[in-house]
Structure formats: structure tokens, C-alpha cells
PDB file of C-alpha atoms in Angstrom:
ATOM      1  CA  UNK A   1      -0.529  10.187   9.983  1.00 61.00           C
ATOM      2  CA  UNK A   2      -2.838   8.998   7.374  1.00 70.00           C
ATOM      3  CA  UNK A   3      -3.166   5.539   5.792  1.00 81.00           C
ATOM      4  CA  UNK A   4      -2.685   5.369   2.470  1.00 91.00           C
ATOM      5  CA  UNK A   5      -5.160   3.179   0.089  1.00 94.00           C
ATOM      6  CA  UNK A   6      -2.844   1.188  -2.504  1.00 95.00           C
ATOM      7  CA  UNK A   7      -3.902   1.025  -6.219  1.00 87.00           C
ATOM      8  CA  UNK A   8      -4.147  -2.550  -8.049  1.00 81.00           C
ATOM      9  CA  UNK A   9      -2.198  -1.017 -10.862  1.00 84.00           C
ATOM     10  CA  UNK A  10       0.478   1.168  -8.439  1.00 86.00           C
ATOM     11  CA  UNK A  11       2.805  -1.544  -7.097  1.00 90.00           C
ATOM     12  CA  UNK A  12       4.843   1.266  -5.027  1.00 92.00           C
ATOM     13  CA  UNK A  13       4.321   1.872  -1.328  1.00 95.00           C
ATOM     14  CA  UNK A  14       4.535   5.181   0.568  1.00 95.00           C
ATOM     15  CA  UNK A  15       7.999   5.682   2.671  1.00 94.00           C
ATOM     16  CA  UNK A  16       7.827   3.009   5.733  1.00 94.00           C
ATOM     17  CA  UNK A  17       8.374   5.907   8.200  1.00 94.00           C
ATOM     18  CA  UNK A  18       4.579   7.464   7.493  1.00 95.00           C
ATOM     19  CA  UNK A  19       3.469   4.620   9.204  1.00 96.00           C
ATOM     20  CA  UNK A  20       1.049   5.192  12.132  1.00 95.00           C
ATOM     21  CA  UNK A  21       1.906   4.732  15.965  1.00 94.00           C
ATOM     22  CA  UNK A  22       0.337   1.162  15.271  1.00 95.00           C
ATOM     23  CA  UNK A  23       2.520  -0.036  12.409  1.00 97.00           C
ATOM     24  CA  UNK A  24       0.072   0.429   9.403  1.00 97.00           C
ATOM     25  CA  UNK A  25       1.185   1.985   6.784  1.00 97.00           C
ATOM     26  CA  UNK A  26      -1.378   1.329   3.934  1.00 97.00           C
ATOM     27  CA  UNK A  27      -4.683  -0.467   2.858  1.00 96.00           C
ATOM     28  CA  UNK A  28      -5.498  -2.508  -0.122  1.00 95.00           C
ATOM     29  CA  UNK A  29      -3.571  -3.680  -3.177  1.00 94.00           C
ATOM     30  CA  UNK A  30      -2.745  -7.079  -3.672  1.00 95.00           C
ATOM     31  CA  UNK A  31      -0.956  -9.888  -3.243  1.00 95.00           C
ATOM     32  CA  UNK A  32       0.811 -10.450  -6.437  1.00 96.00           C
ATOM     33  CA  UNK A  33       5.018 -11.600  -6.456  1.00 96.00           C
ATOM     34  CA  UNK A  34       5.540  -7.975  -7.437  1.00 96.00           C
ATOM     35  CA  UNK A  35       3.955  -5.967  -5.287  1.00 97.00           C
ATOM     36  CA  UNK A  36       5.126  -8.545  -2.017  1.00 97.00           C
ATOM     37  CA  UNK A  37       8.724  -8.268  -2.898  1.00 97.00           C
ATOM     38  CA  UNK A  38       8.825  -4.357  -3.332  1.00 97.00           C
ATOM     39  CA  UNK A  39       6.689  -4.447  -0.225  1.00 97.00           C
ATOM     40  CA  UNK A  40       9.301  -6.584   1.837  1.00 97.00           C
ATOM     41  CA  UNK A  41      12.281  -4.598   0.001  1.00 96.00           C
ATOM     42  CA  UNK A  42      11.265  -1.658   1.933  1.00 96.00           C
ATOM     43  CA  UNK A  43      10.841  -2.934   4.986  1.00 97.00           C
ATOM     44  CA  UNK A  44       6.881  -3.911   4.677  1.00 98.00           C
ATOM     45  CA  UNK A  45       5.083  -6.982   5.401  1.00 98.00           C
ATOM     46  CA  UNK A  46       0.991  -7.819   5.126  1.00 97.00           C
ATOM     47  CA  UNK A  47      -0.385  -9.176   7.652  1.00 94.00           C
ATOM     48  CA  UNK A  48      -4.777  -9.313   8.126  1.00 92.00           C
ATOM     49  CA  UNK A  49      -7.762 -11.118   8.752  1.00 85.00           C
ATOM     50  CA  UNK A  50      -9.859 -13.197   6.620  1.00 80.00           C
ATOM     51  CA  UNK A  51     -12.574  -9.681   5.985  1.00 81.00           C
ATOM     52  CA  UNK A  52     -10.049  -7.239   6.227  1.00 87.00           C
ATOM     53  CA  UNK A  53      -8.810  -5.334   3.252  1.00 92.00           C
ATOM     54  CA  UNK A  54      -4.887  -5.734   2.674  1.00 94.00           C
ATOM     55  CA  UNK A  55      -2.992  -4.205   5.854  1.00 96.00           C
ATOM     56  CA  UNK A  56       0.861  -3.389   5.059  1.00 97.00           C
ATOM     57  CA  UNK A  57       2.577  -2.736   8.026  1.00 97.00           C
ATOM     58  CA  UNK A  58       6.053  -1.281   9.216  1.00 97.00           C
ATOM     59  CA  UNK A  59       6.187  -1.011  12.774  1.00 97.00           C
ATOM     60  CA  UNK A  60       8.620   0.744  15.173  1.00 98.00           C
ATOM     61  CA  UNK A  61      10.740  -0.710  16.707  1.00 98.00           C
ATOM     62  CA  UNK A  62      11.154  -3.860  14.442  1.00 98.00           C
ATOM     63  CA  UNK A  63      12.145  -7.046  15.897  1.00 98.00           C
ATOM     64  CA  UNK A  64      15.336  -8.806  14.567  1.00 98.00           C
ATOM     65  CA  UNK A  65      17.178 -11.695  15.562  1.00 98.00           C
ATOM     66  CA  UNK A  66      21.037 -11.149  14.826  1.00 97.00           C
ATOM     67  CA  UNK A  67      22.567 -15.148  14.148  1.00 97.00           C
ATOM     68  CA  UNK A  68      25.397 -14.436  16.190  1.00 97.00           C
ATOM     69  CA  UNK A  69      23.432 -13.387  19.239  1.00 98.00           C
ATOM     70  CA  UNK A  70      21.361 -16.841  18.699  1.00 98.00           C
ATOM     71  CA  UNK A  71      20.678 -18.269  22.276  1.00 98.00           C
ATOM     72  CA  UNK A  72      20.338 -22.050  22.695  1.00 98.00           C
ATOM     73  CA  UNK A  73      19.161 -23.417  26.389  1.00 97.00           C
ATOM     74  CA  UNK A  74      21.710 -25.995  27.781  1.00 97.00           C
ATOM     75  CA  UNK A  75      17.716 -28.186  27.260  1.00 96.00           C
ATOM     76  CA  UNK A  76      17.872 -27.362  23.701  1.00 97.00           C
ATOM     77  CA  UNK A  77      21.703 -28.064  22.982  1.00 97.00           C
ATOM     78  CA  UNK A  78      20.260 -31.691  24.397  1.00 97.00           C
ATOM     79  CA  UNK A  79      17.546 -32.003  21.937  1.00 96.00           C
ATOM     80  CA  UNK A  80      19.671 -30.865  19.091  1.00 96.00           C
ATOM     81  CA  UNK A  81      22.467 -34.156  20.324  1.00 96.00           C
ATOM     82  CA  UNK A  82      19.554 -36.230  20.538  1.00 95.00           C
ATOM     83  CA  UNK A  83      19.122 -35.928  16.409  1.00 93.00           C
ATOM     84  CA  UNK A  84      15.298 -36.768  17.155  1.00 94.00           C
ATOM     85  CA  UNK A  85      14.283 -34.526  14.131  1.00 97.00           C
ATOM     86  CA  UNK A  86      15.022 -34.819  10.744  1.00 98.00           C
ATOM     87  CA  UNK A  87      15.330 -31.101   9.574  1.00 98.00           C
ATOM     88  CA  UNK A  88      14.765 -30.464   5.847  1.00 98.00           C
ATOM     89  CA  UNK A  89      14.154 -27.495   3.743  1.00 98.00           C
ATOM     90  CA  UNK A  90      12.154 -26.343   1.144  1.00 98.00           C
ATOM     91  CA  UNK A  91      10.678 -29.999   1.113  1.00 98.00           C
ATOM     92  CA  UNK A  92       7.093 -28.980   1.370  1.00 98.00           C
ATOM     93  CA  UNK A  93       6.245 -25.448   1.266  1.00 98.00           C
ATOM     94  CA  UNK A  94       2.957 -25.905   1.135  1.00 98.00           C
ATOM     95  CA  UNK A  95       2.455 -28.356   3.555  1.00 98.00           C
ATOM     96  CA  UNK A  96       4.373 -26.032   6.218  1.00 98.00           C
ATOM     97  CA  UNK A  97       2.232 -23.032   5.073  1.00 98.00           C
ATOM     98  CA  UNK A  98      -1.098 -24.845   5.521  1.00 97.00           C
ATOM     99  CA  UNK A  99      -0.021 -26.308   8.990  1.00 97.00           C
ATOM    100  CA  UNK A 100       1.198 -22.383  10.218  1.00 96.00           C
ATOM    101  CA  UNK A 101      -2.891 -21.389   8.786  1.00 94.00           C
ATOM    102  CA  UNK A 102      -4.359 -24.028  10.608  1.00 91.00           C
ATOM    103  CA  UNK A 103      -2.784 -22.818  14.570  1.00 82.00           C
ATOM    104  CA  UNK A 104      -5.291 -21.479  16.864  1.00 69.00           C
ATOM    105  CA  UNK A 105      -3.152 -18.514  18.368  1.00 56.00           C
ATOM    106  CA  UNK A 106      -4.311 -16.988  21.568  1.00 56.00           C
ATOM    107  CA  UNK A 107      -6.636 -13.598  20.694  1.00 50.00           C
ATOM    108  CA  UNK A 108      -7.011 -14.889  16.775  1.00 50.00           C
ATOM    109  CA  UNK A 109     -10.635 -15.600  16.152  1.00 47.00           C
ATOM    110  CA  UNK A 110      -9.112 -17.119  12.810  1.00 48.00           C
ATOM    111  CA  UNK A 111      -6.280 -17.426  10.891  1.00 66.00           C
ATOM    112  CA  UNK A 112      -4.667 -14.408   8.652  1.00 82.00           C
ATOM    113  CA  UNK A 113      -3.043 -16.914   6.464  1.00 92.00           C
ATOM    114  CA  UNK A 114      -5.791 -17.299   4.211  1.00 91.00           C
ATOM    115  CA  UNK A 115      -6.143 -19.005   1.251  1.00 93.00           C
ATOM    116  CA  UNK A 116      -5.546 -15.869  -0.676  1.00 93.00           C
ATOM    117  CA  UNK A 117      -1.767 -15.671   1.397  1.00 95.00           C
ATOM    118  CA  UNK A 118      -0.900 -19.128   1.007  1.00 97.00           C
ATOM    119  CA  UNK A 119      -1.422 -18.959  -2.780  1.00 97.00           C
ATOM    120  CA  UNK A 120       0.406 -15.596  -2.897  1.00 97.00           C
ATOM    121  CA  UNK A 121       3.332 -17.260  -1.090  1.00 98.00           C
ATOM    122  CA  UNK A 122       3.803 -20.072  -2.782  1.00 98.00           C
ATOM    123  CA  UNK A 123       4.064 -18.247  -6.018  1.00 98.00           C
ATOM    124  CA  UNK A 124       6.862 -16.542  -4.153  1.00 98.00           C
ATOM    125  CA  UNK A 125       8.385 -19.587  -3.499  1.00 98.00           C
ATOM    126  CA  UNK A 126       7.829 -20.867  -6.745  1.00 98.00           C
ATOM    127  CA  UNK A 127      10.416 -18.122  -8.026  1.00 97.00           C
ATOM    128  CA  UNK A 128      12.827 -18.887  -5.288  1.00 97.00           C
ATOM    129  CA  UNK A 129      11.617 -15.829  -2.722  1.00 97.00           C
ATOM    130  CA  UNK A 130      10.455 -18.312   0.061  1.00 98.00           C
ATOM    131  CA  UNK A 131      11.874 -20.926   2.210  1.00 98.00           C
ATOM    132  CA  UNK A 132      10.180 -23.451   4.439  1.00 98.00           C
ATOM    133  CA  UNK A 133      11.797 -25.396   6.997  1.00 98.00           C
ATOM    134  CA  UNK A 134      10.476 -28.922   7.593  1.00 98.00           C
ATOM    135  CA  UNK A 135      10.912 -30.816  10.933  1.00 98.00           C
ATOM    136  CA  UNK A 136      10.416 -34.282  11.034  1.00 98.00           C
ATOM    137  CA  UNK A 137       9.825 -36.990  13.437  1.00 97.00           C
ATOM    138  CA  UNK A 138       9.260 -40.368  12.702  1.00 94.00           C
ATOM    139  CA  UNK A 139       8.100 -39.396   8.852  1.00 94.00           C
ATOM    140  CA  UNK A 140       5.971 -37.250  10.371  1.00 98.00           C
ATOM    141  CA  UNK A 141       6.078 -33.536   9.711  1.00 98.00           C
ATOM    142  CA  UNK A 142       6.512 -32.046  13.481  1.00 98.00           C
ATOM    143  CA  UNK A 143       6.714 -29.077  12.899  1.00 98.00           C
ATOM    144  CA  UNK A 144       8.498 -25.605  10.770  1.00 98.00           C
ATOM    145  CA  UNK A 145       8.419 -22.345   9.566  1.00 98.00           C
ATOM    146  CA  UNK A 146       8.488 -20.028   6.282  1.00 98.00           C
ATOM    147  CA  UNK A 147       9.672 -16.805   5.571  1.00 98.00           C
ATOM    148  CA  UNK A 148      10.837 -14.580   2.542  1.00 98.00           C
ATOM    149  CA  UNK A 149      14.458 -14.458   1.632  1.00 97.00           C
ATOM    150  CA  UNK A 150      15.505 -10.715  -0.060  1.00 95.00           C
ATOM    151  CA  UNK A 151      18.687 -12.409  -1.570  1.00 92.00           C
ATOM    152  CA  UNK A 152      20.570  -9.816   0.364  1.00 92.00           C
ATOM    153  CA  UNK A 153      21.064 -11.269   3.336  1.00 94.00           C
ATOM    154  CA  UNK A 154      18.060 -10.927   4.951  1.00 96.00           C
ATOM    155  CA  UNK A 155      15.719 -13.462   6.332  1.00 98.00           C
ATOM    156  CA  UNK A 156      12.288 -12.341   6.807  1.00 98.00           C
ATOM    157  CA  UNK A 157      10.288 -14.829   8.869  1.00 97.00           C
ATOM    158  CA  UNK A 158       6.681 -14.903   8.605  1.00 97.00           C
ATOM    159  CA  UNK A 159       5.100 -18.160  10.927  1.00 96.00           C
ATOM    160  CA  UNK A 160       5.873 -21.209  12.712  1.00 96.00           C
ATOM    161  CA  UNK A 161       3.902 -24.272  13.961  1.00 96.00           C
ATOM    162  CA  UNK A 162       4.907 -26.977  16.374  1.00 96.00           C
ATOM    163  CA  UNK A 163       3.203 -30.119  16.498  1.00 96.00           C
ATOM    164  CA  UNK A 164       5.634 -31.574  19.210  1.00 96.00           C
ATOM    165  CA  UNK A 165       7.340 -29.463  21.685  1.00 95.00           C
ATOM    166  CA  UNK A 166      10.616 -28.085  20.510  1.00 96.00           C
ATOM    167  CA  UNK A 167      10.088 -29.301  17.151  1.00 97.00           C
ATOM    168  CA  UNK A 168       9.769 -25.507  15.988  1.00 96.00           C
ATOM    169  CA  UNK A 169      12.548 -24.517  18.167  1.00 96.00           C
ATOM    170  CA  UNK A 170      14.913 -26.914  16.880  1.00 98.00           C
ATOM    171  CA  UNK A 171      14.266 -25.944  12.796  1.00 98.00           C
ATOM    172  CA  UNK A 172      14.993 -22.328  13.659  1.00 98.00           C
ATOM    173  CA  UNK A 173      18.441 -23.192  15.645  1.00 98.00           C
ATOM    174  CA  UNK A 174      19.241 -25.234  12.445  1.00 98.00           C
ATOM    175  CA  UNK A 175      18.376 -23.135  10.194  1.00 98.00           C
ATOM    176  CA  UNK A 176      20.388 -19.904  11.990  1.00 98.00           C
ATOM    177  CA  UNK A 177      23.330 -21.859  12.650  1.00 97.00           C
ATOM    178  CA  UNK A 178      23.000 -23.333   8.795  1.00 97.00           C
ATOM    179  CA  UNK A 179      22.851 -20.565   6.570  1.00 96.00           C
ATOM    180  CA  UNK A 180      24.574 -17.418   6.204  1.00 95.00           C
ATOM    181  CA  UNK A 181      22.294 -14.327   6.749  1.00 96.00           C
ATOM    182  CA  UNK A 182      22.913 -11.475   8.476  1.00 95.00           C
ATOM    183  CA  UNK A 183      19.741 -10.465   9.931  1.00 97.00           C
ATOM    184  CA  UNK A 184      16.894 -12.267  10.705  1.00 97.00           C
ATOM    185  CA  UNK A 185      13.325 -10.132  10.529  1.00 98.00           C
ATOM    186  CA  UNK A 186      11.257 -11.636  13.269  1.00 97.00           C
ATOM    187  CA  UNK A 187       8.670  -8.345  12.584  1.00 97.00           C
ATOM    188  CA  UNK A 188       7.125  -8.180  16.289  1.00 95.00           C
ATOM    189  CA  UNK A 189       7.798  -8.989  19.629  1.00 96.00           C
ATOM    190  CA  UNK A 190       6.824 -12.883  20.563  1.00 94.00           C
ATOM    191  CA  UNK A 191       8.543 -14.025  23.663  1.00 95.00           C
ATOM    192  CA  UNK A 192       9.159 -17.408  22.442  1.00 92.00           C
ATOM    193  CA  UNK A 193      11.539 -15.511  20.001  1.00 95.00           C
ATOM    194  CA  UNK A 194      13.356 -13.598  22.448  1.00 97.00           C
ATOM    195  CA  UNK A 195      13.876 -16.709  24.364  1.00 96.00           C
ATOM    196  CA  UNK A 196      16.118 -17.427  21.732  1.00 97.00           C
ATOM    197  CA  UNK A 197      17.839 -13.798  21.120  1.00 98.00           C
ATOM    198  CA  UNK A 198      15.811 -11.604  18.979  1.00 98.00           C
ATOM    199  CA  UNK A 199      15.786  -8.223  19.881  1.00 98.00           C
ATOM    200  CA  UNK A 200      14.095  -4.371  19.156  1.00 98.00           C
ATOM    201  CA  UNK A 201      15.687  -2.287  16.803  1.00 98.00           C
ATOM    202  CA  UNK A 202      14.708   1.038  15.659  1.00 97.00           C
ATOM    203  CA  UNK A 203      12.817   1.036  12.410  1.00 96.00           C
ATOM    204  CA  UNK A 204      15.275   3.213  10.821  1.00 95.00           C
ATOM    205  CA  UNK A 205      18.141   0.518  11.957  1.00 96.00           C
ATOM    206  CA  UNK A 206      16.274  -1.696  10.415  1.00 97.00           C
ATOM    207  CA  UNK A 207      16.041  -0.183   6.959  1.00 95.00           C
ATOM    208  CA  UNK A 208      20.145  -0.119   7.141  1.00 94.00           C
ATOM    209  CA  UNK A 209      20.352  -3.750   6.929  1.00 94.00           C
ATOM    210  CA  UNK A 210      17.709  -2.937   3.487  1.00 92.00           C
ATOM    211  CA  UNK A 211      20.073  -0.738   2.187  1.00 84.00           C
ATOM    212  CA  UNK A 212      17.888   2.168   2.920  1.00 57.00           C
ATOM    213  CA  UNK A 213      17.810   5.406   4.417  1.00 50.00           C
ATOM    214  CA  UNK A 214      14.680   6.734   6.732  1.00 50.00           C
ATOM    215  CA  UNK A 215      14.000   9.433   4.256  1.00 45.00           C
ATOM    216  CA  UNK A 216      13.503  11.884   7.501  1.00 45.00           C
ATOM    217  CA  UNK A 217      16.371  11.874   8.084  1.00 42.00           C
ATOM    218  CA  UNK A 218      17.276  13.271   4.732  1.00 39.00           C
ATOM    219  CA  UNK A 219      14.438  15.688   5.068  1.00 38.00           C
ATOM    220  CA  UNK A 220      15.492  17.203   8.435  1.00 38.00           C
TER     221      UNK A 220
END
């Protein structure tokens, strides 16, 4: 299928099913609070590199964590008595953001949270669209993640860092057994998430828990 080329002035995105066998959808656009929350409302998420245009991508199968299929290690159930971490959130977005840019990731030449996303995500949390999760040890910030919240029961998780080991682990066992969401979009397969229950669903599953149809479905 063909990738479509967004339009600075078209904030609307082609149906998440024409994406290719890779995921992509579409190129280009921007990263404005408008055209990131239609993009996440219909199952899309950016995700490039530093010269790359704008990628959107929907990929198939998606990977989801359900809370009540949340696995915690007998070693983590530990950690979590021990109270070692303070766990906070929305303390300092910006300070988690920066800290998820700055980890070298195995096969990354350099970071896709540029400057450009971290400004773009702030403004969404600015308006109450994204969370961050602080751990803390000592005063120190340990560790954390941030992620876009739809307001409709959906979590959509975008990166984690870890300064200390298990400090990431133990945020995102707090924050699943802490809030109410249904669904937790984990996007693609990591196995340090699966470790801890996510799962594959089919992309048209996943656009249930949106409140939307695969439109082939209605065209077959």
C-alpha cells in the first residue's frame, strides 16, 4: 500500500488499516496538540529519527498490556515491600521526557525524542493529555515513564528510563495497579514489557478499545 504524505494544514490521517506490512502509515505533518491527539485517537503514534520526516505508524498486531493480566515477579513484589522508591506523578514531565531522550538503546544511532517531540509533548501535557511517572530514590529521580492519556480509558505509553535497576519496573506496577484504565498501549513488542504481561492484539482489536471500527470490515 502506499504512504500517504500529510498536509501542514490537513490535520486528518488516512484509515490506520492502509498501513504498510511495516506499520507506516504516513509521512510528514506536524507535531502540533491537534494533529497528535487525532493521530493517537485513531490508533496512530509518531515515532522517527532526528533527519527523518514525520513517520505515523499503526502497526499490526499492536501490543497492549491489559491491568488485570499485570504480572509482578515474587523479586518485584519484594522491591515494591521494600518502599525504596518514592513514586510520584506528573511531578516533572519534562525532566522524565529529557531523561527517556537521553538512553542509548541498542540499534539507535540517536535518540527519536528530539527536541522537536519533547516540546510537542509537553504542550500535550500542558493541556492535561500526558502523564509522567517519577521514581525516586534518595531525592534522586531513578527513573519513569510518559505516555498520552485519551481520557477514555486508554493509556498510551510512549518511553521509559531506568537509572537504577527496577526503578522503571516498579513506576509501571504502581502506576497499573493505581489508576483505572482499561488498556494499556505498549505499541510494539519489548520483552521487558511482556515480562510483565503485555500481549499482541490484532490491530483491528485494538481500534475496539478506540471506539472504532477497521473500516474493512465495513467495506467487505
Amino acid at each position: 500500500m502506499p504512504v500517504y504524505w500529510l498536509s501542514k494544514d490537513d490535520f486528518s490521517f488516512p484509515p490506520a488499516y492502509m498501513a504498510n506490512n511495516d506499520g507506516i502509515l504516513a509521512l510528514g505533518g506536524d507535531l502540533s496538540v491537534e494533529r497528535l491527539l487525532n493521530a493517537y485517537q485513531n490508533g496512530i503514534f509518531p515515532w522517527f529519527n532526528e533527519d527523518d520526516p514525520i513517520i505515523w505508524w499503526s502497526p499490526d498486531p499492536r501490543f497492549v498490556l491489559f491491568p488485570e493480566k499485570l504480572k509482578v515477579s515474587k523479586s518485584m513484589r519484594q522491591v515494591m515491600r521494600n518502599k525504596d522508591f518514592v513514586i510520584t506523578m506528573n511531578r516533572d514531565f519534562k525532566a522524565v521526557i529529557t531523561e527517556c531522550a537521553s538512553v542509548k538503546r541498542e540499534g539507535q544511532v540517536s535518540s527519536w525524542i528530539t527536541n522537536g517531540m519533547i516540546d510537542a509533548y509537553c504542550d500535550l501535557h500542558k493541556q492535561g493529555f500526558a502523564i509522567s511517572v517519577e521514581v525516586w530514590l534518595n531525592e534522586d529521580l531513578v527513573g519513569g515513564f510518559y505516555g498520552v492519556d485519551l481520557q477514555n480509558g486508554m493509556f498510551c505509553g510512549e518511553s521509559m528510563f531506568s537509572k537504577v535497576s527496577n526503578a522503571s519496573k516498579a513506576g509501571f506496577i504502581s502506576f497499573v495497579q493505581n489508576t483505572d484504565y482499561a488498556i494499556i498501549d505498549c505499541q510494539v513488542y519489548t520483552d521487558h514489557l511482556a515480562s510483565l504481561g503485555a500481549e499482541e492484539i490484532s490491530r483491528a482489536q485494538f481500534m475496539t478499545y478506540l471506539d472504532l471500527q477497521d473500516s474493512r470490515s465495513e467495506n467487505e
